[in-house]
Amino acid sequence: MPITRIGDVIQPEVFNDYVIQRTMELSALVQSGIVQNLSEFDSLASGPNTLVNMPFWNDLTGDSETMKDDGALTPGKIGSDKDVARKHGRARAWGANGLSALLSGDDPMRAIADLVAAYWTRDMQKVLLATLVGVFASPSMVGHIHDISGETGDAALISGESFIDASQKLGDAKDLLTGVMMHSAVEAYLAKRQLIEYVQEKDQSVRVPYFMNKRVLVDDAMPYDTATKTGTAYLFGAGAIALGNGSHPRIIPTEVDRDSLASSGEDFLINRRIFILHPRGVKWTESSVADVFPENSELANGANWQRVYEPKAIRVVKHVFKIA
């Protein structure tokens, strides 16, 4: 009886694009618009070097001058700065035994792609959360943190009022905030107090939760201390995080291999990713990186991040609180 192998159902050049597309389809962060994939970032992620410099012009400043009978205006100047994104290089290999059980489906390539894409969705979310820990550990981002966890009684608890105070960190730009990410224990706490509204959106099989008119993304990898019931929520604006899916001709994104010396034979699937996942306006400083690509622990180091956009242009706020 012929046996179907991983290499029989996967065409590597097709499979990689398939996995990238499925990863973005499965990501709630992408679907909510918080993480935005643009072709320019795909190109930057595919370019040379591990650092991507993105120069920008600062806004115009100064007061207007009154017109007079004589005399000249005092010309102002426009300043510039640069945002810097860090490329990530990640890889993972799987043995065929775990995947071969899926080959009885009508579309084995789709079945395998869904498993791999779901894995990368979870892994990239870990990269993002480590990045946010580092971003908010930077002294330059202290103005984007609303921490009430040290208060006493009800003053320490998350509420509609505390959420408004957190949003106010962006001042008159607060309407740019469209989503919030939190631990499931925090969502449950808010739902019990009827502060979560569940909306049946078009093309969604499940109802989508909203808090204070912001879409809620639930992830139990979010910081939450069960002993003290202290949690963290991140408030995001659309496009706050830039995603670039890169490639390089010398780094093969998808390969299949076989160990014929194994007593029963064993197939392997290898997947590699080059990407950018960058909080816009907070540059990567490369202050503390041991190897070619940073580990999650290095992403979480505040010394590696520095705000370069003006505060209101940074579309991420951190809210720290307790639940009862």
PDB file of C-alpha atoms in Angstrom:
ATOM      1  CA  MET A   1       0.000   0.000   0.000  1.00  0.00           C
ATOM      2  CA  PRO A   2       1.578   3.330  -1.036  1.00  0.00           C
ATOM      3  CA  ILE A   3       2.246   5.809   1.776  1.00  0.00           C
ATOM      4  CA  THR A   4       1.640   9.538   1.362  1.00  0.00           C
ATOM      5  CA  ARG A   5       4.622  11.563   2.509  1.00  0.00           C
ATOM      6  CA  ILE A   6       4.874  15.240   3.443  1.00  0.00           C
ATOM      7  CA  GLY A   7       6.963  15.771   0.310  1.00  0.00           C
ATOM      8  CA  ASP A   8       4.177  14.311  -1.825  1.00  0.00           C
ATOM      9  CA  VAL A   9       1.638  16.963  -0.849  1.00  0.00           C
ATOM     10  CA  ILE A  10       3.770  20.087  -0.305  1.00  0.00           C
ATOM     11  CA  GLN A  11       5.177  22.214  -3.085  1.00  0.00           C
ATOM     12  CA  PRO A  12       7.578  24.443  -1.080  1.00  0.00           C
ATOM     13  CA  GLU A  13       7.350  27.490  -3.358  1.00  0.00           C
ATOM     14  CA  VAL A  14       3.539  27.443  -3.077  1.00  0.00           C
ATOM     15  CA  PHE A  15       3.350  26.329   0.539  1.00  0.00           C
ATOM     16  CA  ASN A  16       5.296  29.265   1.980  1.00  0.00           C
ATOM     17  CA  ASP A  17       3.031  31.940   0.490  1.00  0.00           C
ATOM     18  CA  TYR A  18       0.054  29.849   1.561  1.00  0.00           C
ATOM     19  CA  VAL A  19       1.280  29.737   5.178  1.00  0.00           C
ATOM     20  CA  ILE A  20       1.986  33.492   5.277  1.00  0.00           C
ATOM     21  CA  GLN A  21      -1.492  34.269   3.959  1.00  0.00           C
ATOM     22  CA  ARG A  22      -3.168  31.855   6.383  1.00  0.00           C
ATOM     23  CA  THR A  23      -1.126  33.258   9.279  1.00  0.00           C
ATOM     24  CA  MET A  24      -2.491  36.734   8.588  1.00  0.00           C
ATOM     25  CA  GLU A  25      -6.032  35.385   8.121  1.00  0.00           C
ATOM     26  CA  LEU A  26      -5.868  33.629  11.489  1.00  0.00           C
ATOM     27  CA  SER A  27      -4.373  36.580  13.375  1.00  0.00           C
ATOM     28  CA  ALA A  28      -6.979  38.588  15.269  1.00  0.00           C
ATOM     29  CA  LEU A  29      -4.425  41.397  15.551  1.00  0.00           C
ATOM     30  CA  VAL A  30      -4.175  41.605  11.767  1.00  0.00           C
ATOM     31  CA  GLN A  31      -7.928  41.241  11.248  1.00  0.00           C
ATOM     32  CA  SER A  32      -8.608  44.022  13.759  1.00  0.00           C
ATOM     33  CA  GLY A  33      -6.271  46.374  11.877  1.00  0.00           C
ATOM     34  CA  ILE A  34      -3.915  46.806  14.849  1.00  0.00           C
ATOM     35  CA  VAL A  35      -1.147  44.970  12.992  1.00  0.00           C
ATOM     36  CA  GLN A  36      -0.948  46.284   9.434  1.00  0.00           C
ATOM     37  CA  ASN A  37       0.835  44.547   6.589  1.00  0.00           C
ATOM     38  CA  LEU A  38       1.967  46.846   3.775  1.00  0.00           C
ATOM     39  CA  SER A  39       3.949  45.999   0.652  1.00  0.00           C
ATOM     40  CA  GLU A  40       6.590  48.591   1.574  1.00  0.00           C
ATOM     41  CA  PHE A  41       7.322  46.689   4.796  1.00  0.00           C
ATOM     42  CA  ASP A  42       7.470  43.405   2.875  1.00  0.00           C
ATOM     43  CA  SER A  43      10.161  45.026   0.700  1.00  0.00           C
ATOM     44  CA  LEU A  44      12.026  46.386   3.738  1.00  0.00           C
ATOM     45  CA  ALA A  45      11.936  42.960   5.408  1.00  0.00           C
ATOM     46  CA  SER A  46      13.389  41.431   2.216  1.00  0.00           C
ATOM     47  CA  GLY A  47      16.212  43.986   1.930  1.00  0.00           C
ATOM     48  CA  PRO A  48      19.790  43.854   3.247  1.00  0.00           C
ATOM     49  CA  ASN A  49      20.928  44.116   6.878  1.00  0.00           C
ATOM     50  CA  THR A  50      19.072  43.304  10.062  1.00  0.00           C
ATOM     51  CA  LEU A  51      18.219  46.951  10.832  1.00  0.00           C
ATOM     52  CA  VAL A  52      15.781  48.960   8.721  1.00  0.00           C
ATOM     53  CA  ASN A  53      16.167  52.756   8.833  1.00  0.00           C
ATOM     54  CA  MET A  54      12.988  54.735   8.153  1.00  0.00           C
ATOM     55  CA  PRO A  55      13.650  58.498   8.061  1.00  0.00           C
ATOM     56  CA  PHE A  56      10.741  60.875   8.581  1.00  0.00           C
ATOM     57  CA  TRP A  57      10.103  64.622   8.759  1.00  0.00           C
ATOM     58  CA  ASN A  58       9.116  66.160  12.056  1.00  0.00           C
ATOM     59  CA  ASP A  59       5.980  68.290  12.211  1.00  0.00           C
ATOM     60  CA  LEU A  60       6.200  72.056  11.681  1.00  0.00           C
ATOM     61  CA  THR A  61       6.462  74.120  14.872  1.00  0.00           C
ATOM     62  CA  GLY A  62       6.442  77.755  15.983  1.00  0.00           C
ATOM     63  CA  ASP A  63       3.852  80.543  15.934  1.00  0.00           C
ATOM     64  CA  SER A  64       2.729  82.485  12.903  1.00  0.00           C
ATOM     65  CA  GLU A  65       3.925  86.079  12.546  1.00  0.00           C
ATOM     66  CA  THR A  66       1.788  89.135  11.935  1.00  0.00           C
ATOM     67  CA  MET A  67       2.293  90.927   8.636  1.00  0.00           C
ATOM     68  CA  LYS A  68       3.902  94.370   8.911  1.00  0.00           C
ATOM     69  CA  ASP A  69       4.604  97.350   6.668  1.00  0.00           C
ATOM     70  CA  ASP A  70       8.269  96.517   6.524  1.00  0.00           C
ATOM     71  CA  GLY A  71      10.700  93.905   7.752  1.00  0.00           C
ATOM     72  CA  ALA A  72      11.116  90.260   6.870  1.00  0.00           C
ATOM     73  CA  LEU A  73       9.655  87.028   8.140  1.00  0.00           C
ATOM     74  CA  THR A  74      11.842  84.738  10.246  1.00  0.00           C
ATOM     75  CA  PRO A  75      12.109  81.457   8.347  1.00  0.00           C
ATOM     76  CA  GLY A  76      11.586  78.305  10.355  1.00  0.00           C
ATOM     77  CA  LYS A  77      13.051  74.949   9.477  1.00  0.00           C
ATOM     78  CA  ILE A  78      11.772  71.411   9.335  1.00  0.00           C
ATOM     79  CA  GLY A  79      13.568  68.793  11.365  1.00  0.00           C
ATOM     80  CA  SER A  80      14.023  65.113  10.628  1.00  0.00           C
ATOM     81  CA  ASP A  81      14.613  61.917  12.553  1.00  0.00           C
ATOM     82  CA  LYS A  82      14.493  58.213  11.852  1.00  0.00           C
ATOM     83  CA  ASP A  83      12.567  55.246  13.078  1.00  0.00           C
ATOM     84  CA  VAL A  84      14.474  51.947  13.127  1.00  0.00           C
ATOM     85  CA  ALA A  85      12.871  48.520  12.835  1.00  0.00           C
ATOM     86  CA  ARG A  86      14.528  45.198  13.636  1.00  0.00           C
ATOM     87  CA  LYS A  87      14.247  42.202  11.360  1.00  0.00           C
ATOM     88  CA  HIS A  88      13.390  38.855  12.902  1.00  0.00           C
ATOM     89  CA  GLY A  89      14.583  35.494  11.660  1.00  0.00           C
ATOM     90  CA  ARG A  90      12.767  32.495  13.093  1.00  0.00           C
ATOM     91  CA  ALA A  91      12.637  28.827  12.090  1.00  0.00           C
ATOM     92  CA  ARG A  92      10.927  25.633  13.224  1.00  0.00           C
ATOM     93  CA  ALA A  93      11.055  21.992  12.144  1.00  0.00           C
ATOM     94  CA  TRP A  94       8.478  19.271  12.694  1.00  0.00           C
ATOM     95  CA  GLY A  95       8.656  15.497  12.322  1.00  0.00           C
ATOM     96  CA  ALA A  96       6.122  13.972   9.945  1.00  0.00           C
ATOM     97  CA  ASN A  97       4.582  11.622  12.498  1.00  0.00           C
ATOM     98  CA  GLY A  98       2.621  14.427  14.133  1.00  0.00           C
ATOM     99  CA  LEU A  99       1.457  15.807  10.818  1.00  0.00           C
ATOM    100  CA  SER A 100       0.815  12.593   8.926  1.00  0.00           C
ATOM    101  CA  ALA A 101      -2.408  11.946  10.819  1.00  0.00           C
ATOM    102  CA  LEU A 102      -3.877  14.905   8.981  1.00  0.00           C
ATOM    103  CA  LEU A 103      -3.193  13.451   5.557  1.00  0.00           C
ATOM    104  CA  SER A 104      -6.522  11.589   5.471  1.00  0.00           C
ATOM    105  CA  GLY A 105      -8.336  14.890   4.782  1.00  0.00           C
ATOM    106  CA  ASP A 106      -9.575  16.023   1.408  1.00  0.00           C
ATOM    107  CA  ASP A 107      -6.917  18.721   1.244  1.00  0.00           C
ATOM    108  CA  PRO A 108      -3.813  17.556   3.126  1.00  0.00           C
ATOM    109  CA  MET A 109      -1.799  20.602   2.115  1.00  0.00           C
ATOM    110  CA  ARG A 110      -4.473  22.868   3.601  1.00  0.00           C
ATOM    111  CA  ALA A 111      -4.536  20.745   6.765  1.00  0.00           C
ATOM    112  CA  ILE A 112      -0.778  20.983   7.222  1.00  0.00           C
ATOM    113  CA  ALA A 113      -0.751  24.677   6.293  1.00  0.00           C
ATOM    114  CA  ASP A 114      -3.398  25.417   8.904  1.00  0.00           C
ATOM    115  CA  LEU A 115      -1.329  23.773  11.627  1.00  0.00           C
ATOM    116  CA  VAL A 116       1.828  25.625  10.604  1.00  0.00           C
ATOM    117  CA  ALA A 117       0.009  28.943  10.136  1.00  0.00           C
ATOM    118  CA  ALA A 118      -1.700  28.643  13.522  1.00  0.00           C
ATOM    119  CA  TYR A 119       1.716  27.959  15.071  1.00  0.00           C
ATOM    120  CA  TRP A 120       3.230  31.091  13.501  1.00  0.00           C
ATOM    121  CA  THR A 121       0.226  33.170  14.542  1.00  0.00           C
ATOM    122  CA  ARG A 122       0.807  32.193  18.175  1.00  0.00           C
ATOM    123  CA  ASP A 123       4.569  32.611  17.906  1.00  0.00           C
ATOM    124  CA  MET A 124       4.401  36.073  16.334  1.00  0.00           C
ATOM    125  CA  GLN A 125       1.972  37.120  19.055  1.00  0.00           C
ATOM    126  CA  LYS A 126       4.639  36.093  21.591  1.00  0.00           C
ATOM    127  CA  VAL A 127       7.148  38.247  19.684  1.00  0.00           C
ATOM    128  CA  LEU A 128       4.740  41.191  19.802  1.00  0.00           C
ATOM    129  CA  LEU A 129       4.048  40.841  23.527  1.00  0.00           C
ATOM    130  CA  ALA A 130       7.787  40.647  24.298  1.00  0.00           C
ATOM    131  CA  THR A 131       8.261  43.746  22.139  1.00  0.00           C
ATOM    132  CA  LEU A 132       5.587  45.645  24.069  1.00  0.00           C
ATOM    133  CA  VAL A 133       7.199  44.710  27.395  1.00  0.00           C
ATOM    134  CA  GLY A 134      10.447  46.216  26.133  1.00  0.00           C
ATOM    135  CA  VAL A 135       8.809  49.282  24.593  1.00  0.00           C
ATOM    136  CA  PHE A 136       7.078  50.211  27.846  1.00  0.00           C
ATOM    137  CA  ALA A 137      10.217  49.481  29.873  1.00  0.00           C
ATOM    138  CA  SER A 138      11.898  52.309  27.955  1.00  0.00           C
ATOM    139  CA  PRO A 139      12.015  55.564  29.975  1.00  0.00           C
ATOM    140  CA  SER A 140      10.953  57.394  26.807  1.00  0.00           C
ATOM    141  CA  MET A 141       7.523  55.712  26.962  1.00  0.00           C
ATOM    142  CA  VAL A 142       6.592  56.485  30.573  1.00  0.00           C
ATOM    143  CA  GLY A 143       4.046  59.047  29.363  1.00  0.00           C
ATOM    144  CA  HIS A 144       2.069  56.263  27.663  1.00  0.00           C
ATOM    145  CA  ILE A 145       1.514  54.243  30.860  1.00  0.00           C
ATOM    146  CA  HIS A 146      -1.538  54.595  33.108  1.00  0.00           C
ATOM    147  CA  ASP A 147      -0.865  52.493  36.224  1.00  0.00           C
ATOM    148  CA  ILE A 148      -3.505  52.471  38.989  1.00  0.00           C
ATOM    149  CA  SER A 149      -2.521  49.109  40.491  1.00  0.00           C
ATOM    150  CA  GLY A 150      -0.855  50.800  43.473  1.00  0.00           C
ATOM    151  CA  GLU A 151      -4.061  52.565  44.519  1.00  0.00           C
ATOM    152  CA  THR A 152      -6.326  51.197  47.252  1.00  0.00           C
ATOM    153  CA  GLY A 153      -9.844  49.841  47.034  1.00  0.00           C
ATOM    154  CA  ASP A 154     -11.977  50.615  43.978  1.00  0.00           C
ATOM    155  CA  ALA A 155      -9.435  53.193  42.789  1.00  0.00           C
ATOM    156  CA  ALA A 156      -7.135  50.326  41.760  1.00  0.00           C
ATOM    157  CA  LEU A 157      -9.786  48.490  39.711  1.00  0.00           C
ATOM    158  CA  ILE A 158     -10.203  48.676  35.959  1.00  0.00           C
ATOM    159  CA  SER A 159     -13.403  50.456  34.968  1.00  0.00           C
ATOM    160  CA  GLY A 160     -14.846  52.571  32.224  1.00  0.00           C
ATOM    161  CA  GLU A 161     -13.453  55.637  33.993  1.00  0.00           C
ATOM    162  CA  SER A 162      -9.926  54.224  34.315  1.00  0.00           C
ATOM    163  CA  PHE A 163     -10.029  53.187  30.670  1.00  0.00           C
ATOM    164  CA  ILE A 164     -10.922  56.738  29.655  1.00  0.00           C
ATOM    165  CA  ASP A 165      -8.006  58.010  31.762  1.00  0.00           C
ATOM    166  CA  ALA A 166      -5.679  55.577  29.980  1.00  0.00           C
ATOM    167  CA  SER A 167      -6.980  56.713  26.576  1.00  0.00           C
ATOM    168  CA  GLN A 168      -6.384  60.320  27.623  1.00  0.00           C
ATOM    169  CA  LYS A 169      -2.637  59.624  27.494  1.00  0.00           C
ATOM    170  CA  LEU A 170      -3.002  60.478  23.796  1.00  0.00           C
ATOM    171  CA  GLY A 171      -4.917  63.683  24.501  1.00  0.00           C
ATOM    172  CA  ASP A 172      -6.954  64.866  21.541  1.00  0.00           C
ATOM    173  CA  ALA A 173      -5.580  61.935  19.498  1.00  0.00           C
ATOM    174  CA  LYS A 174      -7.315  59.380  21.741  1.00  0.00           C
ATOM    175  CA  ASP A 175      -9.950  58.600  19.112  1.00  0.00           C
ATOM    176  CA  LEU A 176      -7.176  56.882  17.159  1.00  0.00           C
ATOM    177  CA  LEU A 177      -7.314  54.038  19.693  1.00  0.00           C
ATOM    178  CA  THR A 178      -9.544  51.295  18.292  1.00  0.00           C
ATOM    179  CA  GLY A 179      -8.641  48.075  20.111  1.00  0.00           C
ATOM    180  CA  VAL A 180      -7.580  46.679  23.466  1.00  0.00           C
ATOM    181  CA  MET A 181      -5.742  43.464  24.332  1.00  0.00           C
ATOM    182  CA  MET A 182      -6.273  41.773  27.690  1.00  0.00           C
ATOM    183  CA  HIS A 183      -6.113  38.495  29.637  1.00  0.00           C
ATOM    184  CA  SER A 184      -9.245  36.326  29.644  1.00  0.00           C
ATOM    185  CA  ALA A 185      -9.591  36.822  33.423  1.00  0.00           C
ATOM    186  CA  VAL A 186      -9.877  40.571  32.838  1.00  0.00           C
ATOM    187  CA  GLU A 187     -12.427  40.092  30.064  1.00  0.00           C
ATOM    188  CA  ALA A 188     -14.469  37.797  32.330  1.00  0.00           C
ATOM    189  CA  TYR A 189     -14.338  40.372  35.146  1.00  0.00           C
ATOM    190  CA  LEU A 190     -15.596  43.113  32.833  1.00  0.00           C
ATOM    191  CA  ALA A 191     -18.257  40.838  31.330  1.00  0.00           C
ATOM    192  CA  LYS A 192     -19.653  40.040  34.787  1.00  0.00           C
ATOM    193  CA  ARG A 193     -20.115  43.763  35.296  1.00  0.00           C
ATOM    194  CA  GLN A 194     -21.840  44.020  31.915  1.00  0.00           C
ATOM    195  CA  LEU A 195     -19.097  46.258  30.563  1.00  0.00           C
ATOM    196  CA  ILE A 196     -18.379  44.004  27.568  1.00  0.00           C
ATOM    197  CA  GLU A 197     -20.642  44.169  24.547  1.00  0.00           C
ATOM    198  CA  TYR A 198     -20.631  41.183  22.190  1.00  0.00           C
ATOM    199  CA  VAL A 199     -21.295  42.061  18.562  1.00  0.00           C
ATOM    200  CA  GLN A 200     -22.054  39.686  15.703  1.00  0.00           C
ATOM    201  CA  GLU A 201     -19.911  41.094  12.910  1.00  0.00           C
ATOM    202  CA  LYS A 202     -20.140  40.244   9.237  1.00  0.00           C
ATOM    203  CA  ASP A 203     -18.172  37.145   8.200  1.00  0.00           C
ATOM    204  CA  GLN A 204     -17.461  36.272  11.857  1.00  0.00           C
ATOM    205  CA  SER A 205     -18.582  32.879  13.186  1.00  0.00           C
ATOM    206  CA  VAL A 206     -18.383  34.057  16.808  1.00  0.00           C
ATOM    207  CA  ARG A 207     -19.425  37.289  18.448  1.00  0.00           C
ATOM    208  CA  VAL A 208     -16.685  39.893  18.845  1.00  0.00           C
ATOM    209  CA  PRO A 209     -16.279  41.527  22.288  1.00  0.00           C
ATOM    210  CA  TYR A 210     -16.068  45.316  22.653  1.00  0.00           C
ATOM    211  CA  PHE A 211     -15.149  47.390  25.714  1.00  0.00           C
ATOM    212  CA  MET A 212     -15.815  51.125  25.668  1.00  0.00           C
ATOM    213  CA  ASN A 213     -16.333  50.833  21.888  1.00  0.00           C
ATOM    214  CA  LYS A 214     -12.877  49.277  21.449  1.00  0.00           C
ATOM    215  CA  ARG A 215     -12.508  45.809  19.983  1.00  0.00           C
ATOM    216  CA  VAL A 216     -11.242  43.364  22.621  1.00  0.00           C
ATOM    217  CA  LEU A 217      -8.529  40.823  21.791  1.00  0.00           C
ATOM    218  CA  VAL A 218      -8.152  38.143  24.446  1.00  0.00           C
ATOM    219  CA  ASP A 219      -4.825  36.396  25.022  1.00  0.00           C
ATOM    220  CA  ASP A 220      -3.799  34.521  28.167  1.00  0.00           C
ATOM    221  CA  ALA A 221      -0.172  35.351  27.402  1.00  0.00           C
ATOM    222  CA  MET A 222      -0.985  38.901  28.509  1.00  0.00           C
ATOM    223  CA  PRO A 223       0.488  39.881  31.907  1.00  0.00           C
ATOM    224  CA  TYR A 224      -1.788  38.851  34.764  1.00  0.00           C
ATOM    225  CA  ASP A 225      -0.806  38.020  38.350  1.00  0.00           C
ATOM    226  CA  THR A 226      -3.305  35.574  39.840  1.00  0.00           C
ATOM    227  CA  ALA A 227      -2.061  36.206  43.387  1.00  0.00           C
ATOM    228  CA  THR A 228      -2.547  39.979  43.359  1.00  0.00           C
ATOM    229  CA  LYS A 229      -5.114  40.030  40.532  1.00  0.00           C
ATOM    230  CA  THR A 230      -3.035  42.633  38.761  1.00  0.00           C
ATOM    231  CA  GLY A 231      -3.453  42.820  35.007  1.00  0.00           C
ATOM    232  CA  THR A 232      -2.242  44.776  32.019  1.00  0.00           C
ATOM    233  CA  ALA A 233      -4.168  45.917  28.970  1.00  0.00           C
ATOM    234  CA  TYR A 234      -2.672  47.396  25.829  1.00  0.00           C
ATOM    235  CA  LEU A 235      -4.737  49.981  23.966  1.00  0.00           C
ATOM    236  CA  PHE A 236      -3.964  50.142  20.252  1.00  0.00           C
ATOM    237  CA  GLY A 237      -4.707  52.352  17.298  1.00  0.00           C
ATOM    238  CA  ALA A 238      -5.159  51.045  13.763  1.00  0.00           C
ATOM    239  CA  GLY A 239      -1.801  50.354  12.153  1.00  0.00           C
ATOM    240  CA  ALA A 240       0.082  50.774  15.439  1.00  0.00           C
ATOM    241  CA  ILE A 241       2.233  47.751  14.573  1.00  0.00           C
ATOM    242  CA  ALA A 242       3.844  47.385  11.153  1.00  0.00           C
ATOM    243  CA  LEU A 243       4.201  43.884   9.709  1.00  0.00           C
ATOM    244  CA  GLY A 244       6.538  43.015   6.882  1.00  0.00           C
ATOM    245  CA  ASN A 245       6.881  39.496   5.484  1.00  0.00           C
ATOM    246  CA  GLY A 246      10.328  39.171   3.963  1.00  0.00           C
ATOM    247  CA  SER A 247      12.291  36.665   1.929  1.00  0.00           C
ATOM    248  CA  HIS A 248      15.819  36.042   0.711  1.00  0.00           C
ATOM    249  CA  PRO A 249      16.967  33.755  -2.116  1.00  0.00           C
ATOM    250  CA  ARG A 250      19.601  32.099   0.093  1.00  0.00           C
ATOM    251  CA  ILE A 251      17.197  31.375   2.950  1.00  0.00           C
ATOM    252  CA  ILE A 252      14.824  28.645   1.857  1.00  0.00           C
ATOM    253  CA  PRO A 253      11.489  29.289   3.597  1.00  0.00           C
ATOM    254  CA  THR A 254      10.037  25.786   3.248  1.00  0.00           C
ATOM    255  CA  GLU A 255      11.857  22.483   2.906  1.00  0.00           C
ATOM    256  CA  VAL A 256      10.942  18.846   3.278  1.00  0.00           C
ATOM    257  CA  ASP A 257      13.488  16.231   4.291  1.00  0.00           C
ATOM    258  CA  ARG A 258      13.565  12.538   5.082  1.00  0.00           C
ATOM    259  CA  ASP A 259      15.678  10.418   7.407  1.00  0.00           C
ATOM    260  CA  SER A 260      15.845   7.116   5.567  1.00  0.00           C
ATOM    261  CA  LEU A 261      18.115   5.607   8.241  1.00  0.00           C
ATOM    262  CA  ALA A 262      15.327   5.770  10.812  1.00  0.00           C
ATOM    263  CA  SER A 263      13.975   2.244  11.218  1.00  0.00           C
ATOM    264  CA  SER A 264      10.559   3.161   9.825  1.00  0.00           C
ATOM    265  CA  GLY A 265      11.694   6.289   8.002  1.00  0.00           C
ATOM    266  CA  GLU A 266      10.840   9.782   9.147  1.00  0.00           C
ATOM    267  CA  ASP A 267       9.763  12.884   7.251  1.00  0.00           C
ATOM    268  CA  PHE A 268      10.477  16.447   8.292  1.00  0.00           C
ATOM    269  CA  LEU A 269       8.928  19.792   7.470  1.00  0.00           C
ATOM    270  CA  ILE A 270      11.140  22.874   7.966  1.00  0.00           C
ATOM    271  CA  ASN A 271       9.689  26.384   7.933  1.00  0.00           C
ATOM    272  CA  ARG A 272      11.650  29.647   8.129  1.00  0.00           C
ATOM    273  CA  ARG A 273      10.369  33.194   8.484  1.00  0.00           C
ATOM    274  CA  ILE A 274      11.975  36.605   7.980  1.00  0.00           C
ATOM    275  CA  PHE A 275       9.736  39.414   9.122  1.00  0.00           C
ATOM    276  CA  ILE A 276       9.357  42.839  10.686  1.00  0.00           C
ATOM    277  CA  LEU A 277       6.909  43.350  13.559  1.00  0.00           C
ATOM    278  CA  HIS A 278       7.532  46.918  14.619  1.00  0.00           C
ATOM    279  CA  PRO A 279       5.715  49.417  16.871  1.00  0.00           C
ATOM    280  CA  ARG A 280       5.655  52.512  14.716  1.00  0.00           C
ATOM    281  CA  GLY A 281       7.500  55.475  16.156  1.00  0.00           C
ATOM    282  CA  VAL A 282       9.571  53.570  18.754  1.00  0.00           C
ATOM    283  CA  LYS A 283      12.948  52.789  17.263  1.00  0.00           C
ATOM    284  CA  TRP A 284      15.076  49.738  17.943  1.00  0.00           C
ATOM    285  CA  THR A 285      18.448  50.839  19.363  1.00  0.00           C
ATOM    286  CA  GLU A 286      20.374  47.536  19.161  1.00  0.00           C
ATOM    287  CA  SER A 287      21.831  48.260  22.617  1.00  0.00           C
ATOM    288  CA  SER A 288      21.786  44.687  23.850  1.00  0.00           C
ATOM    289  CA  VAL A 289      21.684  41.851  21.305  1.00  0.00           C
ATOM    290  CA  ALA A 290      23.921  38.810  21.579  1.00  0.00           C
ATOM    291  CA  ASP A 291      23.394  37.170  18.179  1.00  0.00           C
ATOM    292  CA  VAL A 292      22.228  37.889  14.644  1.00  0.00           C
ATOM    293  CA  PHE A 293      18.540  38.051  15.546  1.00  0.00           C
ATOM    294  CA  PRO A 294      17.129  39.062  18.942  1.00  0.00           C
ATOM    295  CA  GLU A 295      15.543  36.577  21.317  1.00  0.00           C
ATOM    296  CA  ASN A 296      12.219  37.418  22.952  1.00  0.00           C
ATOM    297  CA  SER A 297      14.080  38.225  26.178  1.00  0.00           C
ATOM    298  CA  GLU A 298      16.097  40.851  24.294  1.00  0.00           C
ATOM    299  CA  LEU A 299      12.949  42.302  22.740  1.00  0.00           C
ATOM    300  CA  ALA A 300      11.656  42.722  26.307  1.00  0.00           C
ATOM    301  CA  ASN A 301      14.715  44.784  27.303  1.00  0.00           C
ATOM    302  CA  GLY A 302      13.790  48.470  27.559  1.00  0.00           C
ATOM    303  CA  ALA A 303      17.359  49.486  26.701  1.00  0.00           C
ATOM    304  CA  ASN A 304      16.685  48.369  23.130  1.00  0.00           C
ATOM    305  CA  TRP A 305      13.847  50.861  22.529  1.00  0.00           C
ATOM    306  CA  GLN A 306      13.568  54.651  22.203  1.00  0.00           C
ATOM    307  CA  ARG A 307      10.528  56.731  21.260  1.00  0.00           C
ATOM    308  CA  VAL A 308      11.191  58.954  18.217  1.00  0.00           C
ATOM    309  CA  TYR A 309       7.693  60.049  17.151  1.00  0.00           C
ATOM    310  CA  GLU A 310       5.937  62.804  19.049  1.00  0.00           C
ATOM    311  CA  PRO A 311       3.877  61.248  21.886  1.00  0.00           C
ATOM    312  CA  LYS A 312       0.441  61.635  20.277  1.00  0.00           C
ATOM    313  CA  ALA A 313       1.634  59.798  17.167  1.00  0.00           C
ATOM    314  CA  ILE A 314       2.450  56.632  19.151  1.00  0.00           C
ATOM    315  CA  ARG A 315      -0.726  54.562  18.922  1.00  0.00           C
ATOM    316  CA  VAL A 316      -0.137  52.264  21.911  1.00  0.00           C
ATOM    317  CA  VAL A 317      -0.986  52.841  25.594  1.00  0.00           C
ATOM    318  CA  LYS A 318      -0.373  50.543  28.567  1.00  0.00           C
ATOM    319  CA  HIS A 319      -2.963  50.317  31.343  1.00  0.00           C
ATOM    320  CA  VAL A 320      -2.077  48.489  34.595  1.00  0.00           C
ATOM    321  CA  PHE A 321      -4.819  47.761  37.153  1.00  0.00           C
ATOM    322  CA  LYS A 322      -6.390  45.207  39.436  1.00  0.00           C
ATOM    323  CA  ILE A 323      -9.629  43.251  39.275  1.00  0.00           C
ATOM    324  CA  ALA A 324     -11.745  42.341  42.275  1.00  0.00           C
TER     325      ALA A 324
END
